[in-house]
JSON list of C-alpha atoms and ligand atoms in Angstrom, two decimals:
[
{"chain": "A", "resi": 526, "resn": "MET", "atom": "CA", "xyz": [0.00, 0.00, 0.00]},
{"chain": "A", "resi": 527, "resn": "GLU", "atom": "CA", "xyz": [1.27, 3.48, -0.84]},
{"chain": "A", "resi": 528, "resn": "ILE", "atom": "CA", "xyz": [0.45, 5.84, 2.00]},
{"chain": "A", "resi": 529, "resn": "GLY", "atom": "CA", "xyz": [2.48, 8.93, 1.10]},
{"chain": "A", "resi": 530, "resn": "SER", "atom": "CA", "xyz": [6.16, 9.41, 1.70]},
{"chain": "A", "resi": 531, "resn": "LEU", "atom": "CA", "xyz": [7.74, 9.45, 5.13]},
{"chain": "A", "resi": 532, "resn": "PHE", "atom": "CA", "xyz": [11.46, 9.49, 5.86]},
{"chain": "A", "resi": 533, "resn": "ILE", "atom": "CA", "xyz": [12.47, 8.00, 9.21]},
{"chain": "A", "resi": 534, "resn": "THR", "atom": "CA", "xyz": [16.02, 7.65, 10.49]},
{"chain": "A", "resi": 535, "resn": "PHE", "atom": "CA", "xyz": [17.53, 5.93, 13.51]},
{"chain": "A", "resi": 536, "resn": "GLU", "atom": "CA", "xyz": [20.57, 7.25, 15.35]},
{"chain": "A", "resi": 537, "resn": "GLY", "atom": "CA", "xyz": [22.59, 6.15, 18.36]},
{"chain": "A", "resi": 538, "resn": "THR", "atom": "CA", "xyz": [25.96, 5.16, 19.71]},
{"chain": "A", "resi": 539, "resn": "GLU", "atom": "CA", "xyz": [27.48, 1.68, 19.32]},
{"chain": "A", "resi": 540, "resn": "GLY", "atom": "CA", "xyz": [25.33, -1.22, 20.48]},
{"chain": "A", "resi": 541, "resn": "SER", "atom": "CA", "xyz": [22.20, 0.88, 21.04]},
{"chain": "A", "resi": 542, "resn": "GLY", "atom": "CA", "xyz": [19.93, -1.67, 19.31]},
{"chain": "A", "resi": 543, "resn": "LYS", "atom": "CA", "xyz": [19.04, 0.40, 16.23]},
{"chain": "A", "resi": 544, "resn": "SER", "atom": "CA", "xyz": [18.99, -2.51, 13.82]},
{"chain": "A", "resi": 545, "resn": "THR", "atom": "CA", "xyz": [16.57, -4.49, 16.03]},
{"chain": "A", "resi": 546, "resn": "GLN", "atom": "CA", "xyz": [14.23, -1.51, 16.22]},
{"chain": "A", "resi": 547, "resn": "VAL", "atom": "CA", "xyz": [14.44, -0.88, 12.49]},
{"chain": "A", "resi": 548, "resn": "LYS", "atom": "CA", "xyz": [13.35, -4.48, 11.85]},
{"chain": "A", "resi": 549, "resn": "LEU", "atom": "CA", "xyz": [10.53, -4.30, 14.40]},
{"chain": "A", "resi": 550, "resn": "LEU", "atom": "CA", "xyz": [9.23, -1.11, 12.83]},
{"chain": "A", "resi": 551, "resn": "ARG", "atom": "CA", "xyz": [9.37, -2.61, 9.37]},
{"chain": "A", "resi": 552, "resn": "ARG", "atom": "CA", "xyz": [7.38, -5.60, 10.64]},
{"chain": "A", "resi": 553, "resn": "LYS", "atom": "CA", "xyz": [4.73, -3.37, 12.21]},
{"chain": "A", "resi": 554, "resn": "LEU", "atom": "CA", "xyz": [4.35, -1.45, 8.96]},
{"chain": "A", "resi": 555, "resn": "ALA", "atom": "CA", "xyz": [4.23, -4.65, 6.90]},
{"chain": "A", "resi": 556, "resn": "ARG", "atom": "CA", "xyz": [1.42, -6.01, 9.08]},
{"chain": "A", "resi": 557, "resn": "ARG", "atom": "CA", "xyz": [-0.59, -2.98, 8.06]},
{"chain": "A", "resi": 558, "resn": "GLY", "atom": "CA", "xyz": [0.20, -3.51, 4.41]},
{"chain": "A", "resi": 559, "resn": "VAL", "atom": "CA", "xyz": [2.87, -0.80, 4.19]},
{"chain": "A", "resi": 560, "resn": "ALA", "atom": "CA", "xyz": [6.10, -2.01, 2.55]},
{"chain": "A", "resi": 561, "resn": "ALA", "atom": "CA", "xyz": [8.86, 0.25, 3.81]},
{"chain": "A", "resi": 562, "resn": "VAL", "atom": "CA", "xyz": [12.21, 0.67, 2.09]},
{"chain": "A", "resi": 563, "resn": "LEU", "atom": "CA", "xyz": [14.93, -0.23, 4.56]},
{"chain": "A", "resi": 564, "resn": "THR", "atom": "CA", "xyz": [18.50, 0.94, 4.26]},
{"chain": "A", "resi": 565, "resn": "ALA", "atom": "CA", "xyz": [21.56, 1.64, 6.40]},
{"chain": "A", "resi": 566, "resn": "GLU", "atom": "CA", "xyz": [24.53, 3.97, 6.26]},
{"chain": "A", "resi": 567, "resn": "PRO", "atom": "CA", "xyz": [27.24, 3.68, 5.23]},
{"chain": "A", "resi": 568, "resn": "GLY", "atom": "CA", "xyz": [25.92, 1.29, 2.57]},
{"chain": "A", "resi": 569, "resn": "GLY", "atom": "CA", "xyz": [22.83, 0.57, 0.54]},
{"chain": "A", "resi": 570, "resn": "THR", "atom": "CA", "xyz": [24.36, 0.89, -2.95]},
{"chain": "A", "resi": 571, "resn": "PRO", "atom": "CA", "xyz": [27.35, -0.88, -4.56]},
{"chain": "A", "resi": 572, "resn": "LEU", "atom": "CA", "xyz": [29.51, 2.25, -4.24]},
{"chain": "A", "resi": 573, "resn": "SER", "atom": "CA", "xyz": [28.39, 2.97, -0.68]},
{"chain": "A", "resi": 574, "resn": "ASN", "atom": "CA", "xyz": [29.15, -0.64, 0.29]},
{"chain": "A", "resi": 575, "resn": "ARG", "atom": "CA", "xyz": [32.68, -0.31, -1.09]},
{"chain": "A", "resi": 576, "resn": "ILE", "atom": "CA", "xyz": [33.15, 2.80, 1.05]},
{"chain": "A", "resi": 577, "resn": "ARG", "atom": "CA", "xyz": [31.70, 0.94, 4.03]},
{"chain": "A", "resi": 578, "resn": "SER", "atom": "CA", "xyz": [34.32, -1.78, 3.65]},
{"chain": "A", "resi": 579, "resn": "LEU", "atom": "CA", "xyz": [37.03, 0.87, 4.07]},
{"chain": "A", "resi": 580, "resn": "PHE", "atom": "CA", "xyz": [35.64, 1.66, 7.52]},
{"chain": "A", "resi": 581, "resn": "LYS", "atom": "CA", "xyz": [35.01, -1.92, 8.53]},
{"chain": "A", "resi": 582, "resn": "ALA", "atom": "CA", "xyz": [38.43, -3.29, 7.47]},
{"chain": "A", "resi": 583, "resn": "GLN", "atom": "CA", "xyz": [40.47, -4.85, 10.23]},
{"chain": "A", "resi": 584, "resn": "HIS", "atom": "CA", "xyz": [43.45, -2.80, 9.04]},
{"chain": "A", "resi": 585, "resn": "PRO", "atom": "CA", "xyz": [41.90, 0.39, 7.65]},
{"chain": "A", "resi": 586, "resn": "PRO", "atom": "CA", "xyz": [44.15, 2.79, 5.73]},
{"chain": "A", "resi": 587, "resn": "PRO", "atom": "CA", "xyz": [45.21, 5.93, 7.64]},
{"chain": "A", "resi": 588, "resn": "MET", "atom": "CA", "xyz": [42.46, 8.51, 7.21]},
{"chain": "A", "resi": 589, "resn": "VAL", "atom": "CA", "xyz": [42.33, 12.16, 8.25]},
{"chain": "A", "resi": 590, "resn": "PRO", "atom": "CA", "xyz": [39.00, 13.45, 9.65]},
{"chain": "A", "resi": 591, "resn": "LEU", "atom": "CA", "xyz": [38.25, 15.45, 6.49]},
{"chain": "A", "resi": 592, "resn": "ALA", "atom": "CA", "xyz": [38.64, 12.33, 4.33]},
{"chain": "A", "resi": 593, "resn": "GLU", "atom": "CA", "xyz": [36.35, 10.47, 6.73]},
{"chain": "A", "resi": 594, "resn": "LEU", "atom": "CA", "xyz": [33.73, 13.22, 6.48]},
{"chain": "A", "resi": 595, "resn": "LEU", "atom": "CA", "xyz": [33.86, 13.23, 2.69]},
{"chain": "A", "resi": 596, "resn": "LEU", "atom": "CA", "xyz": [33.78, 9.45, 2.35]},
{"chain": "A", "resi": 597, "resn": "PHE", "atom": "CA", "xyz": [30.67, 9.13, 4.50]},
{"chain": "A", "resi": 598, "resn": "ASN", "atom": "CA", "xyz": [29.09, 11.85, 2.43]},
{"chain": "A", "resi": 599, "resn": "ALA", "atom": "CA", "xyz": [30.15, 10.30, -0.89]},
{"chain": "A", "resi": 600, "resn": "ALA", "atom": "CA", "xyz": [28.45, 7.07, 0.21]},
{"chain": "A", "resi": 601, "resn": "ARG", "atom": "CA", "xyz": [25.42, 9.13, 1.26]},
{"chain": "A", "resi": 602, "resn": "ALA", "atom": "CA", "xyz": [25.18, 11.10, -2.00]},
{"chain": "A", "resi": 603, "resn": "GLN", "atom": "CA", "xyz": [24.90, 7.85, -3.96]},
{"chain": "A", "resi": 604, "resn": "LEU", "atom": "CA", "xyz": [22.30, 6.43, -1.56]},
{"chain": "A", "resi": 605, "resn": "VAL", "atom": "CA", "xyz": [20.18, 9.59, -1.47]},
{"chain": "A", "resi": 606, "resn": "GLU", "atom": "CA", "xyz": [20.18, 10.05, -5.23]},
{"chain": "A", "resi": 607, "resn": "THR", "atom": "CA", "xyz": [19.57, 6.44, -6.26]},
{"chain": "A", "resi": 608, "resn": "VAL", "atom": "CA", "xyz": [17.52, 4.98, -3.40]},
{"chain": "A", "resi": 609, "resn": "ILE", "atom": "CA", "xyz": [16.09, 7.45, -0.90]},
{"chain": "A", "resi": 610, "resn": "LYS", "atom": "CA", "xyz": [14.86, 10.25, -3.15]},
{"chain": "A", "resi": 611, "resn": "PRO", "atom": "CA", "xyz": [13.27, 7.94, -5.77]},
{"chain": "A", "resi": 612, "resn": "SER", "atom": "CA", "xyz": [11.54, 5.94, -3.02]},
{"chain": "A", "resi": 613, "resn": "LEU", "atom": "CA", "xyz": [10.15, 9.04, -1.37]},
{"chain": "A", "resi": 614, "resn": "ALA", "atom": "CA", "xyz": [9.10, 10.40, -4.76]},
{"chain": "A", "resi": 615, "resn": "ALA", "atom": "CA", "xyz": [7.17, 7.15, -5.27]},
{"chain": "A", "resi": 616, "resn": "GLY", "atom": "CA", "xyz": [5.29, 7.80, -2.03]},
{"chain": "A", "resi": 617, "resn": "LYS", "atom": "CA", "xyz": [7.10, 5.19, 0.05]},
{"chain": "A", "resi": 618, "resn": "VAL", "atom": "CA", "xyz": [8.14, 5.05, 3.69]},
{"chain": "A", "resi": 619, "resn": "VAL", "atom": "CA", "xyz": [11.94, 4.99, 3.93]},
{"chain": "A", "resi": 620, "resn": "ILE", "atom": "CA", "xyz": [13.71, 3.85, 7.09]},
{"chain": "A", "resi": 621, "resn": "CYS", "atom": "CA", "xyz": [17.43, 4.54, 7.26]},
{"chain": "A", "resi": 622, "resn": "ASP", "atom": "CA", "xyz": [19.73, 3.19, 9.99]},
{"chain": "A", "resi": 623, "resn": "ARG", "atom": "CA", "xyz": [22.01, 6.24, 10.46]},
{"chain": "A", "resi": 624, "resn": "TYR", "atom": "CA", "xyz": [21.99, 9.40, 8.33]},
{"chain": "A", "resi": 625, "resn": "THR", "atom": "CA", "xyz": [23.33, 12.95, 8.63]},
{"chain": "A", "resi": 626, "resn": "GLY", "atom": "CA", "xyz": [22.91, 12.92, 12.42]},
{"chain": "A", "resi": 627, "resn": "SER", "atom": "CA", "xyz": [25.67, 10.29, 12.59]},
{"chain": "A", "resi": 628, "resn": "THR", "atom": "CA", "xyz": [28.08, 12.57, 10.75]},
{"chain": "A", "resi": 629, "resn": "LEU", "atom": "CA", "xyz": [27.31, 15.50, 13.03]},
{"chain": "A", "resi": 630, "resn": "ALA", "atom": "CA", "xyz": [27.67, 13.31, 16.12]},
{"chain": "A", "resi": 631, "resn": "TYR", "atom": "CA", "xyz": [30.73, 11.23, 15.09]},
{"chain": "A", "resi": 632, "resn": "GLN", "atom": "CA", "xyz": [32.75, 13.58, 12.86]},
{"chain": "A", "resi": 633, "resn": "GLY", "atom": "CA", "xyz": [31.45, 16.83, 14.37]},
{"chain": "A", "resi": 634, "resn": "PHE", "atom": "CA", "xyz": [31.29, 16.11, 18.09]},
{"chain": "A", "resi": 635, "resn": "GLY", "atom": "CA", "xyz": [33.40, 12.91, 18.20]},
{"chain": "A", "resi": 636, "resn": "ARG", "atom": "CA", "xyz": [36.27, 14.08, 16.00]},
{"chain": "A", "resi": 637, "resn": "CYS", "atom": "CA", "xyz": [35.77, 17.74, 17.01]},
{"chain": "A", "resi": 638, "resn": "MET", "atom": "CA", "xyz": [35.39, 18.92, 13.42]},
{"chain": "A", "resi": 639, "resn": "ASP", "atom": "CA", "xyz": [33.81, 22.29, 12.74]},
{"chain": "A", "resi": 640, "resn": "LEU", "atom": "CA", "xyz": [30.04, 21.73, 12.87]},
{"chain": "A", "resi": 641, "resn": "ASP", "atom": "CA", "xyz": [29.32, 24.22, 10.08]},
{"chain": "A", "resi": 642, "resn": "LEU", "atom": "CA", "xyz": [31.73, 22.36, 7.83]},
{"chain": "A", "resi": 643, "resn": "VAL", "atom": "CA", "xyz": [30.04, 19.05, 8.65]},
{"chain": "A", "resi": 644, "resn": "GLU", "atom": "CA", "xyz": [26.64, 20.57, 7.97]},
{"chain": "A", "resi": 645, "resn": "THR", "atom": "CA", "xyz": [27.85, 21.96, 4.65]},
{"chain": "A", "resi": 646, "resn": "ALA", "atom": "CA", "xyz": [29.16, 18.56, 3.58]},
{"chain": "A", "resi": 647, "resn": "ASN", "atom": "CA", "xyz": [25.91, 16.88, 4.68]},
{"chain": "A", "resi": 648, "resn": "ARG", "atom": "CA", "xyz": [23.84, 19.41, 2.76]},
{"chain": "A", "resi": 649, "resn": "LEU", "atom": "CA", "xyz": [25.94, 18.91, -0.35]},
{"chain": "A", "resi": 650, "resn": "ALA", "atom": "CA", "xyz": [25.45, 15.14, -0.22]},
{"chain": "A", "resi": 651, "resn": "THR", "atom": "CA", "xyz": [21.73, 15.21, 0.50]},
{"chain": "A", "resi": 652, "resn": "GLY", "atom": "CA", "xyz": [20.65, 18.29, -1.45]},
{"chain": "A", "resi": 653, "resn": "GLY", "atom": "CA", "xyz": [19.13, 19.37, 1.86]},
{"chain": "A", "resi": 654, "resn": "LEU", "atom": "CA", "xyz": [16.92, 16.28, 2.26]},
{"chain": "A", "resi": 655, "resn": "GLN", "atom": "CA", "xyz": [16.09, 15.96, 5.95]},
{"chain": "A", "resi": 656, "resn": "PRO", "atom": "CA", "xyz": [14.29, 13.14, 7.71]},
{"chain": "A", "resi": 657, "resn": "ASP", "atom": "CA", "xyz": [10.73, 13.72, 8.95]},
{"chain": "A", "resi": 658, "resn": "LEU", "atom": "CA", "xyz": [11.48, 11.80, 12.15]},
{"chain": "A", "resi": 659, "resn": "VAL", "atom": "CA", "xyz": [14.74, 10.85, 13.87]},
{"chain": "A", "resi": 660, "resn": "PHE", "atom": "CA", "xyz": [14.74, 8.26, 16.65]},
{"chain": "A", "resi": 661, "resn": "LEU", "atom": "CA", "xyz": [17.74, 8.58, 18.95]},
{"chain": "A", "resi": 662, "resn": "LEU", "atom": "CA", "xyz": [18.35, 5.41, 20.94]},
{"chain": "A", "resi": 663, "resn": "ASP", "atom": "CA", "xyz": [20.25, 6.86, 23.85]},
{"chain": "A", "resi": 664, "resn": "LEU", "atom": "CA", "xyz": [22.55, 4.64, 25.89]},
{"chain": "A", "resi": 665, "resn": "PRO", "atom": "CA", "xyz": [25.63, 5.15, 28.09]},
{"chain": "A", "resi": 666, "resn": "PRO", "atom": "CA", "xyz": [28.49, 4.30, 25.69]},
{"chain": "A", "resi": 667, "resn": "GLY", "atom": "CA", "xyz": [30.09, 1.94, 28.20]},
{"chain": "A", "resi": 668, "resn": "VAL", "atom": "CA", "xyz": [27.00, -0.28, 28.12]},
{"chain": "A", "resi": 669, "resn": "GLY", "atom": "CA", "xyz": [26.79, -0.32, 24.31]},
{"chain": "A", "resi": 670, "resn": "LEU", "atom": "CA", "xyz": [30.48, -1.06, 23.83]},
{"chain": "A", "resi": 671, "resn": "GLN", "atom": "CA", "xyz": [30.25, -3.89, 26.35]},
{"chain": "A", "resi": 672, "resn": "ARG", "atom": "CA", "xyz": [27.66, -5.50, 24.07]},
{"chain": "A", "resi": 673, "resn": "LYS", "atom": "CA", "xyz": [30.27, -5.52, 21.29]},
{"chain": "A", "resi": 674, "resn": "SER", "atom": "CA", "xyz": [33.32, -6.45, 23.32]},
{"chain": "A", "resi": 675, "resn": "ASP", "atom": "CA", "xyz": [33.37, -10.08, 22.20]},
{"chain": "A", "resi": 676, "resn": "GLN", "atom": "CA", "xyz": [33.27, -9.23, 18.50]},
{"chain": "A", "resi": 677, "resn": "ARG", "atom": "CA", "xyz": [35.96, -8.00, 16.09]},
{"chain": "A", "resi": 678, "resn": "LEU", "atom": "CA", "xyz": [35.94, -4.26, 16.63]},
{"chain": "A", "resi": 679, "resn": "ASP", "atom": "CA", "xyz": [35.93, -1.73, 13.77]},
{"chain": "A", "resi": 680, "resn": "ARG", "atom": "CA", "xyz": [37.58, 1.68, 13.44]},
{"chain": "A", "resi": 681, "resn": "PHE", "atom": "CA", "xyz": [34.98, 3.45, 15.58]},
{"chain": "A", "resi": 682, "resn": "GLU", "atom": "CA", "xyz": [34.38, 0.74, 18.15]},
{"chain": "A", "resi": 683, "resn": "ARG", "atom": "CA", "xyz": [38.11, 0.84, 18.92]},
{"chain": "A", "resi": 684, "resn": "GLU", "atom": "CA", "xyz": [37.94, 4.56, 19.80]},
{"chain": "A", "resi": 685, "resn": "ALA", "atom": "CA", "xyz": [38.39, 5.61, 23.45]},
{"chain": "A", "resi": 686, "resn": "LEU", "atom": "CA", "xyz": [35.38, 5.88, 25.73]},
{"chain": "A", "resi": 687, "resn": "GLU", "atom": "CA", "xyz": [35.76, 9.70, 25.73]},
{"chain": "A", "resi": 688, "resn": "PHE", "atom": "CA", "xyz": [35.18, 9.73, 21.98]},
{"chain": "A", "resi": 689, "resn": "HIS", "atom": "CA", "xyz": [31.93, 7.83, 22.44]},
{"chain": "A", "resi": 690, "resn": "GLU", "atom": "CA", "xyz": [30.92, 10.10, 25.32]},
{"chain": "A", "resi": 691, "resn": "ARG", "atom": "CA", "xyz": [31.35, 13.11, 23.01]},
{"chain": "A", "resi": 692, "resn": "VAL", "atom": "CA", "xyz": [29.27, 11.36, 20.34]},
{"chain": "A", "resi": 693, "resn": "ARG", "atom": "CA", "xyz": [26.50, 10.70, 22.86]},
{"chain": "A", "resi": 694, "resn": "GLU", "atom": "CA", "xyz": [26.52, 14.27, 24.15]},
{"chain": "A", "resi": 695, "resn": "GLY", "atom": "CA", "xyz": [26.52, 15.46, 20.55]},
{"chain": "A", "resi": 696, "resn": "TYR", "atom": "CA", "xyz": [23.44, 13.42, 19.78]},
{"chain": "A", "resi": 697, "resn": "LEU", "atom": "CA", "xyz": [21.66, 14.81, 22.84]},
{"chain": "A", "resi": 698, "resn": "THR", "atom": "CA", "xyz": [22.58, 18.36, 21.82]},
{"chain": "A", "resi": 699, "resn": "LEU", "atom": "CA", "xyz": [21.27, 17.79, 18.28]},
{"chain": "A", "resi": 700, "resn": "SER", "atom": "CA", "xyz": [18.02, 16.34, 19.64]},
{"chain": "A", "resi": 701, "resn": "ARG", "atom": "CA", "xyz": [17.43, 19.24, 21.97]},
{"chain": "A", "resi": 702, "resn": "ARG", "atom": "CA", "xyz": [18.05, 21.70, 19.16]},
{"chain": "A", "resi": 703, "resn": "ASP", "atom": "CA", "xyz": [15.38, 20.14, 16.96]},
{"chain": "A", "resi": 704, "resn": "PRO", "atom": "CA", "xyz": [12.74, 18.54, 19.21]},
{"chain": "A", "resi": 705, "resn": "GLN", "atom": "CA", "xyz": [10.07, 18.57, 16.48]},
{"chain": "A", "resi": 706, "resn": "ARG", "atom": "CA", "xyz": [12.06, 16.07, 14.44]},
{"chain": "A", "resi": 707, "resn": "TRP", "atom": "CA", "xyz": [14.12, 14.19, 17.03]},
{"chain": "A", "resi": 708, "resn": "VAL", "atom": "CA", "xyz": [12.70, 11.72, 19.55]},
{"chain": "A", "resi": 709, "resn": "ILE", "atom": "CA", "xyz": [15.01, 10.66, 22.39]},
{"chain": "A", "resi": 710, "resn": "LEU", "atom": "CA", "xyz": [14.38, 7.14, 23.64]},
{"chain": "A", "resi": 711, "resn": "GLU", "atom": "CA", "xyz": [16.04, 5.30, 26.46]},
{"chain": "A", "resi": 712, "resn": "ALA", "atom": "CA", "xyz": [17.71, 2.34, 24.73]},
{"chain": "A", "resi": 713, "resn": "GLU", "atom": "CA", "xyz": [18.14, 0.22, 27.85]},
{"chain": "A", "resi": 714, "resn": "GLN", "atom": "CA", "xyz": [14.41, -0.40, 28.19]},
{"chain": "A", "resi": 715, "resn": "ASP", "atom": "CA", "xyz": [12.72, -3.58, 27.01]},
{"chain": "A", "resi": 716, "resn": "PRO", "atom": "CA", "xyz": [12.94, -3.78, 23.18]},
{"chain": "A", "resi": 717, "resn": "VAL", "atom": "CA", "xyz": [9.20, -4.51, 22.86]},
{"chain": "A", "resi": 718, "resn": "ALA", "atom": "CA", "xyz": [8.25, -1.44, 24.92]},
{"chain": "A", "resi": 719, "resn": "LEU", "atom": "CA", "xyz": [10.75, 0.61, 22.96]},
{"chain": "A", "resi": 720, "resn": "SER", "atom": "CA", "xyz": [9.27, -0.59, 19.70]},
{"chain": "A", "resi": 721, "resn": "GLN", "atom": "CA", "xyz": [5.78, 0.39, 20.91]},
{"chain": "A", "resi": 722, "resn": "SER", "atom": "CA", "xyz": [6.93, 3.96, 21.72]},
{"chain": "A", "resi": 723, "resn": "ILE", "atom": "CA", "xyz": [8.48, 4.19, 18.26]},
{"chain": "A", "resi": 724, "resn": "TRP", "atom": "CA", "xyz": [5.30, 2.87, 16.66]},
{"chain": "A", "resi": 725, "resn": "ASP", "atom": "CA", "xyz": [3.10, 5.37, 18.53]},
{"chain": "A", "resi": 726, "resn": "ARG", "atom": "CA", "xyz": [5.20, 8.20, 17.19]},
{"chain": "A", "resi": 727, "resn": "VAL", "atom": "CA", "xyz": [5.33, 6.82, 13.63]},
{"chain": "A", "resi": 728, "resn": "GLN", "atom": "CA", "xyz": [1.55, 6.43, 13.55]},
{"chain": "A", "resi": 729, "resn": "GLU", "atom": "CA", "xyz": [1.17, 10.10, 14.42]},
{"chain": "A", "resi": 730, "resn": "ALA", "atom": "CA", "xyz": [3.49, 11.00, 11.56]},
{"chain": "A", "resi": 731, "resn": "LEU", "atom": "CA", "xyz": [2.01, 8.73, 8.89]},
{"chain": "A", "resi": 732, "resn": "PRO", "atom": "CA", "xyz": [0.19, 10.71, 6.21]},
{"chain": "A", "resi": 733, "resn": "VAL", "atom": "CA", "xyz": [-2.84, 8.36, 6.41]},
{"chain": "A", "resi": 734, "resn": "GLU", "atom": "CA", "xyz": [-4.14, 6.14, 9.19]},
{"chain": "A", "resi": 735, "resn": "VAL", "atom": "CA", "xyz": [-3.19, 2.47, 8.73]},
{"chain": "A", "resi": 736, "resn": "GLY", "atom": "CA", "xyz": [-5.14, -0.36, 10.29]},
{"chain": "A", "resi": 737, "resn": "CYS", "atom": "CA", "xyz": [-3.86, -3.79, 11.31]},
{"chain": "A", "resi": 738, "resn": "LYS", "atom": "CA", "xyz": [-4.61, -6.56, 8.83]},
{"chain": "A", "resi": 739, "resn": "GLY", "atom": "CA", "xyz": [-5.19, -8.93, 11.72]},
{"chain": "A", "resi": 740, "resn": "TYR", "atom": "CA", "xyz": [-2.04, -11.03, 11.80]},
{"chain": "B", "resi": 784, "resn": "TYD", "atom": "P1", "xyz": [28.05, -0.01, 11.56]},
{"chain": "B", "resi": 784, "resn": "TYD", "atom": "O1", "xyz": [28.61, -1.37, 11.67]},
{"chain": "B", "resi": 784, "resn": "TYD", "atom": "O2", "xyz": [27.01, 0.23, 10.52]},
{"chain": "B", "resi": 784, "resn": "TYD", "atom": "O3", "xyz": [27.58, 0.43, 12.97]},
{"chain": "B", "resi": 784, "resn": "TYD", "atom": "P2", "xyz": [26.19, 0.46, 13.65]},
{"chain": "B", "resi": 784, "resn": "TYD", "atom": "O4", "xyz": [25.66, -0.93, 13.65]},
{"chain": "B", "resi": 784, "resn": "TYD", "atom": "O5", "xyz": [26.52, 0.99, 15.01]},
{"chain": "B", "resi": 784, "resn": "TYD", "atom": "O6", "xyz": [25.35, 1.43, 12.86]},
{"chain": "B", "resi": 784, "resn": "TYD", "atom": "O7", "xyz": [29.27, 1.01, 11.38]},
{"chain": "B", "resi": 784, "resn": "TYD", "atom": "C1", "xyz": [29.09, 2.28, 11.02]},
{"chain": "B", "resi": 784, "resn": "TYD", "atom": "C2", "xyz": [30.06, 3.12, 11.82]},
{"chain": "B", "resi": 784, "resn": "TYD", "atom": "O8", "xyz": [30.30, 4.33, 11.12]},
{"chain": "B", "resi": 784, "resn": "TYD", "atom": "C3", "xyz": [29.52, 3.50, 13.19]},
{"chain": "B", "resi": 784, "resn": "TYD", "atom": "O9", "xyz": [30.54, 3.35, 14.14]},
{"chain": "B", "resi": 784, "resn": "TYD", "atom": "C4", "xyz": [29.21, 4.98, 13.06]},
{"chain": "B", "resi": 784, "resn": "TYD", "atom": "C5", "xyz": [30.11, 5.44, 11.96]},
{"chain": "B", "resi": 784, "resn": "TYD", "atom": "N1", "xyz": [29.57, 6.56, 11.16]},
{"chain": "B", "resi": 784, "resn": "TYD", "atom": "C6", "xyz": [30.19, 7.79, 11.22]},
{"chain": "B", "resi": 784, "resn": "TYD", "atom": "O10", "xyz": [31.18, 7.97, 11.94]},
{"chain": "B", "resi": 784, "resn": "TYD", "atom": "N2", "xyz": [29.72, 8.83, 10.46]},
{"chain": "B", "resi": 784, "resn": "TYD", "atom": "C7", "xyz": [28.65, 8.66, 9.62]},
{"chain": "B", "resi": 784, "resn": "TYD", "atom": "O11", "xyz": [28.25, 9.62, 8.94]},
{"chain": "B", "resi": 784, "resn": "TYD", "atom": "C8", "xyz": [28.02, 7.38, 9.56]},
{"chain": "B", "resi": 784, "resn": "TYD", "atom": "C9", "xyz": [26.86, 7.16, 8.64]},
{"chain": "B", "resi": 784, "resn": "TYD", "atom": "C10", "xyz": [28.51, 6.35, 10.34]}
]
């Protein structure tokens, strides 16, 4: 069912449970006959996935913050132009795991880059396309990193706790600046309850009311 476009993004520090919530939201929409387009950054196109592999490599090449900023935005430009914008233009619901908020939080607040510069790069990559709703799954970074401690860590997961604290504070600052768009949720609560809060908010934002198909 086409219900009119809606662009929803999820943000949060490492291990905050975004991907679980993205899937639960997709399922809730599907039960009501709404097929959402799901994507995640960095990734979602062949080029963006190549860029992603640079960040996920066990031995990533040395990279200055500006290169990092531009690579995330190169991956984003391709995703926005070939996936997100066409899907929204076709009246679809798009759910993206991370978007421009990640760049402001990680490169801006985490790497201490100039926030205006980060915003300029984000705007260039997106043509100014902003999400309608941003869910921030807020979690003390120590807790989230603990959840990942038994896995092979990537470039960002290996950063010091202070880096992740700055990212978290950055996210909270961004949310407070734009409370119409951002919804702060406590990520340590039960995933089912969390999913319900997300759903309540999405229902309010949906262009038309959707009813459950009974399964
Ligand atoms: P990923 O494995 O997708 O992490 P997660 O499951 O937490 O989303 O890795 C993406 C990493 O890239 C994550 O640590 C956040 C970081 N990142 C940035 O630093 N800037 C960005 O603009 C984006 C999109 C991601």
